Every structure is written in C-alpha cells, then in structure tokens.
Short mmCIF file of C-alpha atoms in Angstrom, two decimals:
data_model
loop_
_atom_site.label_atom_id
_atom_site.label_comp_id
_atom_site.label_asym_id
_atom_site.label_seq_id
_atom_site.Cartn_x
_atom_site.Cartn_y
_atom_site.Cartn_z
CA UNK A 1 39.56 3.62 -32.81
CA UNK A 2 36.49 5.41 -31.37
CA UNK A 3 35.17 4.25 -28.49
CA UNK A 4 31.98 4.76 -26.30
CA UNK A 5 30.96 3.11 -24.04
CA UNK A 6 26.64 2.25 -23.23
CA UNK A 7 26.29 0.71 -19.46
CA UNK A 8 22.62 -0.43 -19.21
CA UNK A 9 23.00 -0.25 -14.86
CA UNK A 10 23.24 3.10 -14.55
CA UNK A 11 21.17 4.13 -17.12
CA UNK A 12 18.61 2.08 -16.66
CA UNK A 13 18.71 1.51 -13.43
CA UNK A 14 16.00 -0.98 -12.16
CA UNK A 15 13.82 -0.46 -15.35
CA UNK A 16 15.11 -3.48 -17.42
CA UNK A 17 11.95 -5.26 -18.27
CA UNK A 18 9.55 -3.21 -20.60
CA UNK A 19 9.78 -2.26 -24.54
CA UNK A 20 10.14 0.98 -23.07
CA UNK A 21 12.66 0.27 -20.71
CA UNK A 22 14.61 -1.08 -23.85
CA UNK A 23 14.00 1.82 -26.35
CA UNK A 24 16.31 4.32 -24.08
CA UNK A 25 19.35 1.96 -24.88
CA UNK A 26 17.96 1.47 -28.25
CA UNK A 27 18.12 5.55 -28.84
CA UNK A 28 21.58 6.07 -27.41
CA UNK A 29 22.71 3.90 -29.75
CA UNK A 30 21.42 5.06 -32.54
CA UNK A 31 22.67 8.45 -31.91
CA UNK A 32 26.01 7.15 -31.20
CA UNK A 33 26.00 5.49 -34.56
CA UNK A 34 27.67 7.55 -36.69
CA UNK A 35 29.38 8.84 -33.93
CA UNK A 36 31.76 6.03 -33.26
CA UNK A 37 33.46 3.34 -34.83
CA UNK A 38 32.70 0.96 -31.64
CA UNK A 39 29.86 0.94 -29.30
CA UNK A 40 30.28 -1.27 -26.09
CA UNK A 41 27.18 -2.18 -24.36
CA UNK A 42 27.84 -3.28 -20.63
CA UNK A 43 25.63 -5.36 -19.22
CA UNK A 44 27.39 -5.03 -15.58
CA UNK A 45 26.79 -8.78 -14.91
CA UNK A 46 23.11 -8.52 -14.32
CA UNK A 47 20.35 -11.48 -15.67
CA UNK A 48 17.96 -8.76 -17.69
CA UNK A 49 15.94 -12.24 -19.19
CA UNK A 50 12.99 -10.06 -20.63
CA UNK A 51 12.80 -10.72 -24.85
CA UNK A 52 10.93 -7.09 -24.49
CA UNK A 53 13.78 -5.09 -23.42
CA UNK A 54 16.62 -6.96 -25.25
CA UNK A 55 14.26 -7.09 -28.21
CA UNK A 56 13.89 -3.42 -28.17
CA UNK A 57 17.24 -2.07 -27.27
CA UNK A 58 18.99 -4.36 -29.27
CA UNK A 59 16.85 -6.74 -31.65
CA UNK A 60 15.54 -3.91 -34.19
CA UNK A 61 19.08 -3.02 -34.60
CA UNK A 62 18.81 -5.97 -36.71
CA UNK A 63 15.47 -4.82 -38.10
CA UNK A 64 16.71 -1.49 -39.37
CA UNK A 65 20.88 -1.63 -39.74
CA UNK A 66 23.07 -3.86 -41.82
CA UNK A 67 24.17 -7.19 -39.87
CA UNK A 68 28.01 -7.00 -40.74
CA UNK A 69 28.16 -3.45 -38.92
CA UNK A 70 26.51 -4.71 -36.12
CA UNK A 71 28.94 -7.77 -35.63
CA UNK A 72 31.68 -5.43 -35.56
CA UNK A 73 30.70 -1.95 -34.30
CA UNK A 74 28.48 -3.62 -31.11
CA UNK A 75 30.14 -4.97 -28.37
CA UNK A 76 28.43 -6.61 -25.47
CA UNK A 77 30.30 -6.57 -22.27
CA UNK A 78 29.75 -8.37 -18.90
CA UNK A 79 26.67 -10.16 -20.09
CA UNK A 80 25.27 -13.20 -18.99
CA UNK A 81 25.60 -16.50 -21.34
CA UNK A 82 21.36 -16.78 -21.03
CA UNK A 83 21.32 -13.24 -21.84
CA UNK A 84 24.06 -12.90 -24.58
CA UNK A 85 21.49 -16.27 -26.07
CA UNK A 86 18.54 -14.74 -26.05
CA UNK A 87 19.77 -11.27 -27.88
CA UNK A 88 20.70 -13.62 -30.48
CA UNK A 89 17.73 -15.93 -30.54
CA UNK A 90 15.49 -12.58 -31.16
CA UNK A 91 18.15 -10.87 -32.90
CA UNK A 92 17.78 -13.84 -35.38
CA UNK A 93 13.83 -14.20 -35.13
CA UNK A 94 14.47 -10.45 -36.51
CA UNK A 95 16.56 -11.19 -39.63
CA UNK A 96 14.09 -14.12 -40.43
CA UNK A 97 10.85 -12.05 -40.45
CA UNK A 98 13.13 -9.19 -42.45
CA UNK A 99 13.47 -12.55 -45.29
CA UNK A 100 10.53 -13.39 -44.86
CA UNK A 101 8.65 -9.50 -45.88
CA UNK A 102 11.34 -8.82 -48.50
CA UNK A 103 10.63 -12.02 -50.79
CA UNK B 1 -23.72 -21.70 -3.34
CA UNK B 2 -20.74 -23.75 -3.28
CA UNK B 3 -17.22 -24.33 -4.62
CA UNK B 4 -16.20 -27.37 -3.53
CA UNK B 5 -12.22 -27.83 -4.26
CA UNK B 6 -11.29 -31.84 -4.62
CA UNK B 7 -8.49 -33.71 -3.02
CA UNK B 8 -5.80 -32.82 -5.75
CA UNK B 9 -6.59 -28.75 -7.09
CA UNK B 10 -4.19 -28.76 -9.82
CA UNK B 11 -4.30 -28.19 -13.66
CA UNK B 12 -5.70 -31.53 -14.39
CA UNK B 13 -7.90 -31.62 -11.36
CA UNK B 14 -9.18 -28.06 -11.95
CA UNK B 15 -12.40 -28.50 -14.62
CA UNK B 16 -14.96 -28.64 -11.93
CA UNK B 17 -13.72 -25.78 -10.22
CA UNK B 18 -13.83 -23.48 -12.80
CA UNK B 19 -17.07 -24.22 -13.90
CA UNK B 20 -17.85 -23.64 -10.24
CA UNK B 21 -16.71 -20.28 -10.48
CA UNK B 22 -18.11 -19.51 -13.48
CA UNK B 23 -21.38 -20.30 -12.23
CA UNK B 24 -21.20 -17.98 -8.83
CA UNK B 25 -20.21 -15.01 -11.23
CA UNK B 26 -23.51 -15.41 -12.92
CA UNK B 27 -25.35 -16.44 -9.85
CA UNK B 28 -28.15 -14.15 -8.16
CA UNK B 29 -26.90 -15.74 -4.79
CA UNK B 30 -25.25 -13.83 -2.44
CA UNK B 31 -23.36 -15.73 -0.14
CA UNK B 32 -20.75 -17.69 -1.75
CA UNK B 33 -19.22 -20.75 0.23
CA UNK B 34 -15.42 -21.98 -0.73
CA UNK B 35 -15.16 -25.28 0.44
CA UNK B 36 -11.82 -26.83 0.94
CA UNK B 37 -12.62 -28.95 3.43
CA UNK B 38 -11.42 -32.32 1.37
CA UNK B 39 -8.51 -30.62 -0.11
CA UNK B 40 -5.33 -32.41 0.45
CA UNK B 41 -2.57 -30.99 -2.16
CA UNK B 42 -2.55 -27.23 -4.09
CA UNK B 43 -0.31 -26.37 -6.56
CA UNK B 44 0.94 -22.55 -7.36
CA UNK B 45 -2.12 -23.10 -10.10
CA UNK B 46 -4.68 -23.63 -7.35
CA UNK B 47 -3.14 -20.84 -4.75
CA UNK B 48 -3.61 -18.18 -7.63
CA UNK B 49 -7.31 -19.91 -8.99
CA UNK B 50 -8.45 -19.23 -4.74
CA UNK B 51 -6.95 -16.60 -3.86
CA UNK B 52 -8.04 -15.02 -7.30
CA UNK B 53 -12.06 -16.32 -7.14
CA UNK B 54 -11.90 -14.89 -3.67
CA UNK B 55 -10.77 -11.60 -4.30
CA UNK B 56 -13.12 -11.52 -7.17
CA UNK B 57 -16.30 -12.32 -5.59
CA UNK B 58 -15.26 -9.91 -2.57
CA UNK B 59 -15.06 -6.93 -5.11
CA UNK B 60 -18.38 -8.19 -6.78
CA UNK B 61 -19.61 -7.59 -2.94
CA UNK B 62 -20.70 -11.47 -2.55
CA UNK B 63 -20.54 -12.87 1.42
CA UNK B 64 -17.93 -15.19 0.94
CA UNK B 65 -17.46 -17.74 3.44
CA UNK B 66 -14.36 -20.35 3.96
CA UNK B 67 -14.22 -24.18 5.21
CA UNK B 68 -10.68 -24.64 5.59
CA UNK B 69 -9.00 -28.33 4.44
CA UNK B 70 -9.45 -30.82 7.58
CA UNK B 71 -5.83 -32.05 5.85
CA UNK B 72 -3.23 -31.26 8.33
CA UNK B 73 -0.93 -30.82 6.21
CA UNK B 74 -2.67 -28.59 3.60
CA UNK B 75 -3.69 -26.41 6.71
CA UNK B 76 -0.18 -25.91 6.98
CA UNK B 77 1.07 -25.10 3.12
CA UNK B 78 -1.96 -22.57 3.42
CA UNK B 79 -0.48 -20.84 6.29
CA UNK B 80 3.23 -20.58 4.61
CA UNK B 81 2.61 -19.90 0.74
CA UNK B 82 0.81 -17.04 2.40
CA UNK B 83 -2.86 -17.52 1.57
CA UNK B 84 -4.23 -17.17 5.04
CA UNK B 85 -1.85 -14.45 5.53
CA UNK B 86 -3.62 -12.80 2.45
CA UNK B 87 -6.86 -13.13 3.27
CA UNK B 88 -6.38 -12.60 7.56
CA UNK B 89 -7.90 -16.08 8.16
CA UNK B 90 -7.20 -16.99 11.67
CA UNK B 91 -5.06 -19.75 11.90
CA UNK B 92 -2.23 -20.96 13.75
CA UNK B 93 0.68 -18.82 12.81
CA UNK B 94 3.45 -21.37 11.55
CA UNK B 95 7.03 -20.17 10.11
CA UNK B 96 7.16 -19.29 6.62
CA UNK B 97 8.30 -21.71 4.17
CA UNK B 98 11.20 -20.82 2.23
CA UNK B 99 10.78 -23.16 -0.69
CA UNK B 100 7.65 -21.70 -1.83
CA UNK B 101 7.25 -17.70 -3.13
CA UNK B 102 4.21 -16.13 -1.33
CA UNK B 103 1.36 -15.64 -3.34
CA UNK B 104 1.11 -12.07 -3.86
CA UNK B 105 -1.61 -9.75 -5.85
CA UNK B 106 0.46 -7.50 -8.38
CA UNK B 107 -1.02 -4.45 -10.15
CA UNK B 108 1.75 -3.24 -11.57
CA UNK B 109 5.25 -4.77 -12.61
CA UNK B 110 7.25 -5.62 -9.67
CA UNK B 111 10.97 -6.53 -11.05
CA UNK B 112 11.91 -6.80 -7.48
CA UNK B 113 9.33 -9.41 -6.58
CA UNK B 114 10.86 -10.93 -9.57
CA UNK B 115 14.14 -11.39 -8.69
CA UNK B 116 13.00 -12.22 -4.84
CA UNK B 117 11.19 -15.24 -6.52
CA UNK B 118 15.01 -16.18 -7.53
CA UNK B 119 16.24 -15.30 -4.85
CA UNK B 120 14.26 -17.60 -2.49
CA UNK B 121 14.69 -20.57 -5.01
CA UNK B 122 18.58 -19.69 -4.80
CA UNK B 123 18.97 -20.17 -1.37
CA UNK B 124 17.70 -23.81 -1.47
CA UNK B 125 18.70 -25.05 -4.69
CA UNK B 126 21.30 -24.27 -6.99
CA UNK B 127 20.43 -23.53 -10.22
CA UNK B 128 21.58 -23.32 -13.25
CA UNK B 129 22.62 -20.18 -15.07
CA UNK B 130 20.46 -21.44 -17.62
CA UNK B 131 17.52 -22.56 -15.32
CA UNK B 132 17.68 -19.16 -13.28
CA UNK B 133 17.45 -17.24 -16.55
CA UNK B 134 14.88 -19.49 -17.46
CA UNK B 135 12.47 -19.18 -14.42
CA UNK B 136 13.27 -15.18 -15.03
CA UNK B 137 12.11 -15.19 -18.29
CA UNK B 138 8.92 -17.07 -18.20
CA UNK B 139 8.27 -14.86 -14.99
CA UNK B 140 8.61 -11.37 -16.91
CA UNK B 141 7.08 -12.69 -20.10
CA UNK B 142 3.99 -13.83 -18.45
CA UNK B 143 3.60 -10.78 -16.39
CA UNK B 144 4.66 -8.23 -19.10
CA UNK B 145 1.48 -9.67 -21.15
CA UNK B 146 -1.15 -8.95 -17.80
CA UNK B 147 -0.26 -5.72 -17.56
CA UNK B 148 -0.13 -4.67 -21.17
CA UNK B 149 -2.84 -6.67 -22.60
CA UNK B 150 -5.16 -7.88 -20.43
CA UNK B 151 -7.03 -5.14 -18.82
CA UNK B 152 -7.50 -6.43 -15.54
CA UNK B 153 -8.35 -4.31 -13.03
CA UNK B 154 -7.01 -6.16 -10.08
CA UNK B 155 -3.57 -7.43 -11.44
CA UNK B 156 -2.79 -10.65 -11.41
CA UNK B 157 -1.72 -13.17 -8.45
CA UNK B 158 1.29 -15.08 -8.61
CA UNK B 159 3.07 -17.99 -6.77
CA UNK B 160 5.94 -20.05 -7.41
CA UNK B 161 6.77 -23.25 -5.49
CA UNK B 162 9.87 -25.82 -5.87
CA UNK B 163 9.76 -29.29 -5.69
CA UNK B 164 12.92 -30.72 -4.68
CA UNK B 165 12.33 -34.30 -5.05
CA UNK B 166 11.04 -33.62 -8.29
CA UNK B 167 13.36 -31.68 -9.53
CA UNK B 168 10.81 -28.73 -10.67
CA UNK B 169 9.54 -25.48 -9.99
CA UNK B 170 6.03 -25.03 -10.78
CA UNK B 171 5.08 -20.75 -11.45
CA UNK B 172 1.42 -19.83 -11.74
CA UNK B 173 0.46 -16.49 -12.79
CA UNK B 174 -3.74 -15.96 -13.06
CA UNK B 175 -5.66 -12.89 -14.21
CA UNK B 176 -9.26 -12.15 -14.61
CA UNK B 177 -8.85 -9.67 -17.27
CA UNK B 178 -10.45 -9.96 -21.07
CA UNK B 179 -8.56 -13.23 -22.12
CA UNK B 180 -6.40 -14.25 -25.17
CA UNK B 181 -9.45 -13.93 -27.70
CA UNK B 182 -10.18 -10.54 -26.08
CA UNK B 183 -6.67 -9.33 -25.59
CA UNK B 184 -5.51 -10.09 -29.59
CA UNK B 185 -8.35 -8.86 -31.33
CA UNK B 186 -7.42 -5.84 -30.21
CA UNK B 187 -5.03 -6.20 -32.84
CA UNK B 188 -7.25 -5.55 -35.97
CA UNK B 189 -5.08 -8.28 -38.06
CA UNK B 190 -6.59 -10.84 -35.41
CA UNK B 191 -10.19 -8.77 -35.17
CA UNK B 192 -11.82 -11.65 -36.96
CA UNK B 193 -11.05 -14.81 -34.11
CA UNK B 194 -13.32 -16.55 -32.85
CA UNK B 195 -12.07 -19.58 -30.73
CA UNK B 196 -10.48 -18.98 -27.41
CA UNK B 197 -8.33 -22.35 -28.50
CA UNK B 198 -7.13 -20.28 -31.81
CA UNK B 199 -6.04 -17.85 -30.31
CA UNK B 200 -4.08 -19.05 -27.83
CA UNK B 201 -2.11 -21.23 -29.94
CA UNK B 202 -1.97 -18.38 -31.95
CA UNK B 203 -0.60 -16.06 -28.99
CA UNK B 204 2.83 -18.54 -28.96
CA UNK B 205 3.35 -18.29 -32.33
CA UNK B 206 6.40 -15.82 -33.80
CA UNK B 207 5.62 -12.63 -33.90
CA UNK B 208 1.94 -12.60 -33.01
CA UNK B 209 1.21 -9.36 -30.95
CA UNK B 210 -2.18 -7.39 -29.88
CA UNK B 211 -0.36 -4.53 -30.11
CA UNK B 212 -2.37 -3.25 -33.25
CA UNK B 213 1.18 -1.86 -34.30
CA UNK B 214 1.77 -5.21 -34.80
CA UNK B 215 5.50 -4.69 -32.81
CA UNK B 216 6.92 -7.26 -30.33
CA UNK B 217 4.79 -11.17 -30.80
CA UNK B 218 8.53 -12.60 -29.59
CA UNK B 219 7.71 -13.12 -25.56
CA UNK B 220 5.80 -16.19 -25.69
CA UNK B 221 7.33 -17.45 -28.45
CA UNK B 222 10.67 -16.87 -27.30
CA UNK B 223 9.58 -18.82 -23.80
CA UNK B 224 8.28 -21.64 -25.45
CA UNK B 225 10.90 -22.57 -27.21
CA UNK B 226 13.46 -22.55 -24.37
CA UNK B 227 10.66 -24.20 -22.14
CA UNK B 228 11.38 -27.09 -24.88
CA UNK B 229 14.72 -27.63 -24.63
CA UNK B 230 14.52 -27.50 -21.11
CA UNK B 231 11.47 -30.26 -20.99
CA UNK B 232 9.13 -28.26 -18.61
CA UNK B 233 5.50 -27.83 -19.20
CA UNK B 234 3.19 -25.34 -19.56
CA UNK B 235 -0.65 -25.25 -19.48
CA UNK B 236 -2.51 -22.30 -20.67
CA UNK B 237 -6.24 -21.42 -19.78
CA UNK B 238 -8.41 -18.77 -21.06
CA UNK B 239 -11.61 -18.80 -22.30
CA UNK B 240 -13.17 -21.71 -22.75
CA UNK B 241 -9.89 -23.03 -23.75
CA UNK B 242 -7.00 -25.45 -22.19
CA UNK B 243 -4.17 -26.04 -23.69
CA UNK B 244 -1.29 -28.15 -22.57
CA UNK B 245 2.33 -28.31 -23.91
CA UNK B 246 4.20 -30.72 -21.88
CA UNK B 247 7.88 -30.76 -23.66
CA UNK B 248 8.85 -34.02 -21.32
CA UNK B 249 6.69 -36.13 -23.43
CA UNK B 250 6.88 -34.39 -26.68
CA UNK B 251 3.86 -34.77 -27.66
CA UNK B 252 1.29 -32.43 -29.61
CA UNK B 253 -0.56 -29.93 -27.29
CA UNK B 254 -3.60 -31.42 -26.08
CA UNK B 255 -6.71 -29.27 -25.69
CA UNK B 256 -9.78 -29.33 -23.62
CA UNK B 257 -13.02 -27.34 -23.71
CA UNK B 258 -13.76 -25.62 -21.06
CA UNK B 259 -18.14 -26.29 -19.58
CA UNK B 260 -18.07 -22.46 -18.52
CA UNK B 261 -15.51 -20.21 -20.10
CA UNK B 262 -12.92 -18.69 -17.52
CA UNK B 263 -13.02 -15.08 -17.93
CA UNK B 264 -9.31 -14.51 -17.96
CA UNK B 265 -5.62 -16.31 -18.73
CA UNK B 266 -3.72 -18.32 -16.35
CA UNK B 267 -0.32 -19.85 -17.81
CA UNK B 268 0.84 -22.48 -15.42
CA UNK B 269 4.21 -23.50 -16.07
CA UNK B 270 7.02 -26.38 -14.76
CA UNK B 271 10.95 -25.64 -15.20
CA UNK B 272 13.21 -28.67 -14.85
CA UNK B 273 15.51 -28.01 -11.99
CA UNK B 274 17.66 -31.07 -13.16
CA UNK B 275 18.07 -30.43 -16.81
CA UNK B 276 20.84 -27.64 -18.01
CA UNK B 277 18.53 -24.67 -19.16
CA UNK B 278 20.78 -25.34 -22.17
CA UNK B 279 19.26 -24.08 -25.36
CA UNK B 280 19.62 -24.53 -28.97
CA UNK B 281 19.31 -21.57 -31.41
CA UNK B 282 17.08 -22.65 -34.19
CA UNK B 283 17.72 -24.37 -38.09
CA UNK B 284 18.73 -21.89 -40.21
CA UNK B 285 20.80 -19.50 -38.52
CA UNK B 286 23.56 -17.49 -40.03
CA UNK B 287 27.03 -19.05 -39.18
CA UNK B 288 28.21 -16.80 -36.89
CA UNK B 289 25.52 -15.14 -34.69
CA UNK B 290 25.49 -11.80 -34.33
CA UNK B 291 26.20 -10.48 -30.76
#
C-alpha cells in the first residue's frame, strides 16, 4: 500500500486557525490524491478547535470527493477526541447541505 | 457628561450603560466622565464594554475622566484583570490574579493569547478535554468573525475570567466595528436585512456567512450547538439588538431592544466547568462517521 504521510505541525506551524491556514492542508491533499492509496493526516497531539481550519482542510473534502474514499484513503493520526468531533460534526454539516442543493 | 456604571455591570445590568455610551458618541460635549464610583462587581462583559468606551472616546479625542469604584474589592479586580494596568491609572500595584485572563486590545489574531487564556485556566482548574476544546473554540470563532467581518479599526478587547465556585468561565469578546446587520449584508444574499435582531439570529444559523462567496456560515453555528450540550450561555449584542441563549434553562432566546443601538457586536459567553464538554453529533447522521 501507498503511503504518505500530511503532519499539520510542521507545516503549518502556528497558523492553525484561519480558512487560509486550512486550505494549505486542504491542497496537499488534493494533490496527493491520486497519488496514493492512503493519506495520513497527523495532528501531532495539538487542540486546533477552529471549525475554519478543519472546515477548510478537511470538511470540503466532503463537499467535492466521494465519502466511501474518504473513510478509507484519510487517516487522522494523533488527534484530539474534541478535534477528531468537530471534523465530523462539519464534515457532516457538509454532506447535509450537499442533500440538501442536489434535491 | 456622565456614564454612571451601577452596582452589578453585567449583561443583564448593562441597558443603561449602553445607552450611556451611545449618547456621549453623539454628544457635542467634550469631556466625558466614567463613573464607577458605586460599582461593586464586573464581569469579563463589563471589563471589555470600559475598557472599550474608553479607548473609543480617547481616539474620538474626548477628555475622559475616571471615578474609580469606592468598593474595595472592585478596586482590587480592576488592578489584576489588568484594566488599570491598561489604561496607567495610578493605583496601588497588587499581584496579578491568576484566575482571570488580562483584558487585552487585539488587532490582529493572536493564537498565542489564545492558548495563554487556556493555559492560565489550566493551572487552576482542570478541565475537561472537552471543556478546554470548548473554551478554544468559542475563543477562535468569536475572534475569527472581528477580524474578518467586522471592520473595526481598533480590534477587539477580550477577557476571560473563571468562577470556581460556580463552576464557569465567563469569555467576553467586544468590538466597535459595523455590527451583525452591517457585517452580513455584505453578503448580497442578506443585502435586504433590516433588523439587527434578524440578523443575528440569522448569523448562528448553518451556513450563514457574509462572505459574499457565500463559503464557511459553520463557526457560530458549530459553537452553538456544543455550547448546548454543554449548558453554558451566551448573550449576543449588536445593534439595537440583545439576544440571550442560556442552554441551562432551555428555553427560547429571549430578546431585548436596545434605547440606543450599540455600534458594534459583543458575544458574551459562560462554559460549564462542571459538565463533560461531551457532545452529541446531530439526528440524521450517516452510521459510521467519516473521519
């Protein structure tokens, strides 16, 4: 299996809070995409807490890709429970407002 | 003229006040007197509303003059949250108090003032995983909306203060920018609001944005609903609007027209130190969830 792996800490550095802040994690995955057959996003144990960020580097994943490849080609590593909550929680907010333009 | 604070400045307690202010931003009078002398208790609401009516009538070049609270004890809070510190009032100097964030004037996103704020509160209480991310959230959310929609030019002020015996912590964040109305019909879908009171129990709904892009609308949405399930509180002027959403009760918001309209937003909000910042996805969701 092909791996690679995304860690948000040294990437991102201190910059964890804005839209923009989210988009760079956002575009390396989407370039890794097609790359890889699994794309582990480490979290390095930090409380990130912003719905902007997670909403941007990971919520329009939902938006724009097909849930069952998500489930299994994302992994999230060393997140925080509140964190690993709220992805969902927008990640879900996403799929329903997807429903809700297609009918 | 004169702003005279009452015994209790907090949300409830704040109606004359603000009409006060509103008044001495219209007012042809140039010296400006803030009058605490009867003040006896301040909240992180009524340490942002001072310092932030101060600052602003110093930049609209009014004389403002200060009668500090004859309270001892308020003398005192005033010294550690860091408002005479703020303002170099000459007081006594007395130790900083560690359960209580230091009001501070942002202008620009300070993630590490952020994470101080849980930091302090760390060191005195323990919180939850779910509390901590909570108090985080509501932090970033609130301040992520001053300084991308609210055009204020002098930040926003922010305090944070825990009640032990309580079991809350009570966050303030207050800007004099263009308000909720202002801010969302910037968004041409919202272009036609009128009401201050529309549109900010518009701003909390799901996917509501002024980005005219229409991206994003989650933050407040998002913070509501775990403020909820955590049973805190949170009180949200601007305009002449005031709304309050106090989860504990579970109630209905309850709204109140403001005399003058406050030229701004301040969201006021209480996190329950003693209840598990546990939180419930919503009806509806897909079996398994997705991350």
């Amino acid at each position: 299996m092909n791996k690679t792996t995304i860690k948000i800490k040294q990437i991102c550095k201190k910059n964890l809070v804005t839209r923009e802040d989210g988009m760079v994690i956002h575009n390396l995955i989407l370039d890794k995409w097609n790359k890889f057959d699994q794309i582990e996003i480490d979290f390095g144990n930090i409380l990130i807490a912003s719905v902007s960020f997670l909403d941007e580097a990971l919520g329009k994943l939902a938006s724009d890709l097909d849930v069952n490849e998500i489930r299994r080609k994302i992994h999230l590593k060393n997140i925080q429970d509140f964190d690993r909550n709220l992805v969902n929680t927008i990640s879900i907010s996403r799929l329903r407002q997807k429903k809700q333009v297609s009918t | 003229m004169e702003i005279v604070f009452p015994k209790l400045f907090t949300t409830a307690y704040s109606k004359g006040v603000l009409r006060d202010w509103g008044l001495a931003r219209l007012t042809n009078e140039q010296e400006i007197v803030i009058n605490l002398s009867k003040c006896e208790f301040i909240t992180p609401f009524g340490i942002t509303v001072l310092a932030g009516i101060m600052n602003e009538l110093l930049v609209r070049t009014k004389t403002v003059s200060y009668v500090p609270p004859t309270h001892r004890g308020m003398r005192k809070f005033l010294t550690r949250i860091g408002f005479v510190k703020f303002f170099q009032l000459r007081e006594e100097l007395t130790q900083i108090y560690d359960t209580a964030v230091q009001l501070r004037r942002l202008q620009n996103l300070d993630p590490s003032y952020i994470d101080q704020i849980i930091r302090v509160f760390e060191t005195n209480l323990r919180l939850s995983p779910g509390v901590k991310g909570l108090l985080k959230l509501s932090i970033n959310e609130t301040m992520m909306n001053v300084f991308e929609f609210s055009s204020s030019q002098l930040g926003c002020y922010v305090c944070a203060q825990m009640y032990r015996n309580a079991h809350q912590i009570r966050v303030c964040i207050t800007d004099f920018g263009i308000g909720i109305l202002g801010s969302l019909r910037n968004n041409p879908k919202y272009a036609g609001l009128t009401e201050s009171s529309q549109a900010i129990k518009l701003a909390v709904e799901e996917g509501v944005t002024s980005r005219p892009s229409g991206v994003g609308g989650k933050g407040l949405y998002t913070l509501q609903s775990f403020l909820k399930v955590n049973r805190g509180r949170m009180v949200v002027i601007s305009g002449d609007a005031k709304i309050l959403w106090d989860f504990w009760k579970g109630k209905q918001p309850s709204e109140n027209i403001m005399d003058i309209p406050f030229e701004g937003t301040i969201v006021a909000m209480r996190i329950r130190t003693d209840r598990e910042g546990v939180y419930v996805l919503q009806d509806g969701i897909p079996e398994n969830v997705i991350f």
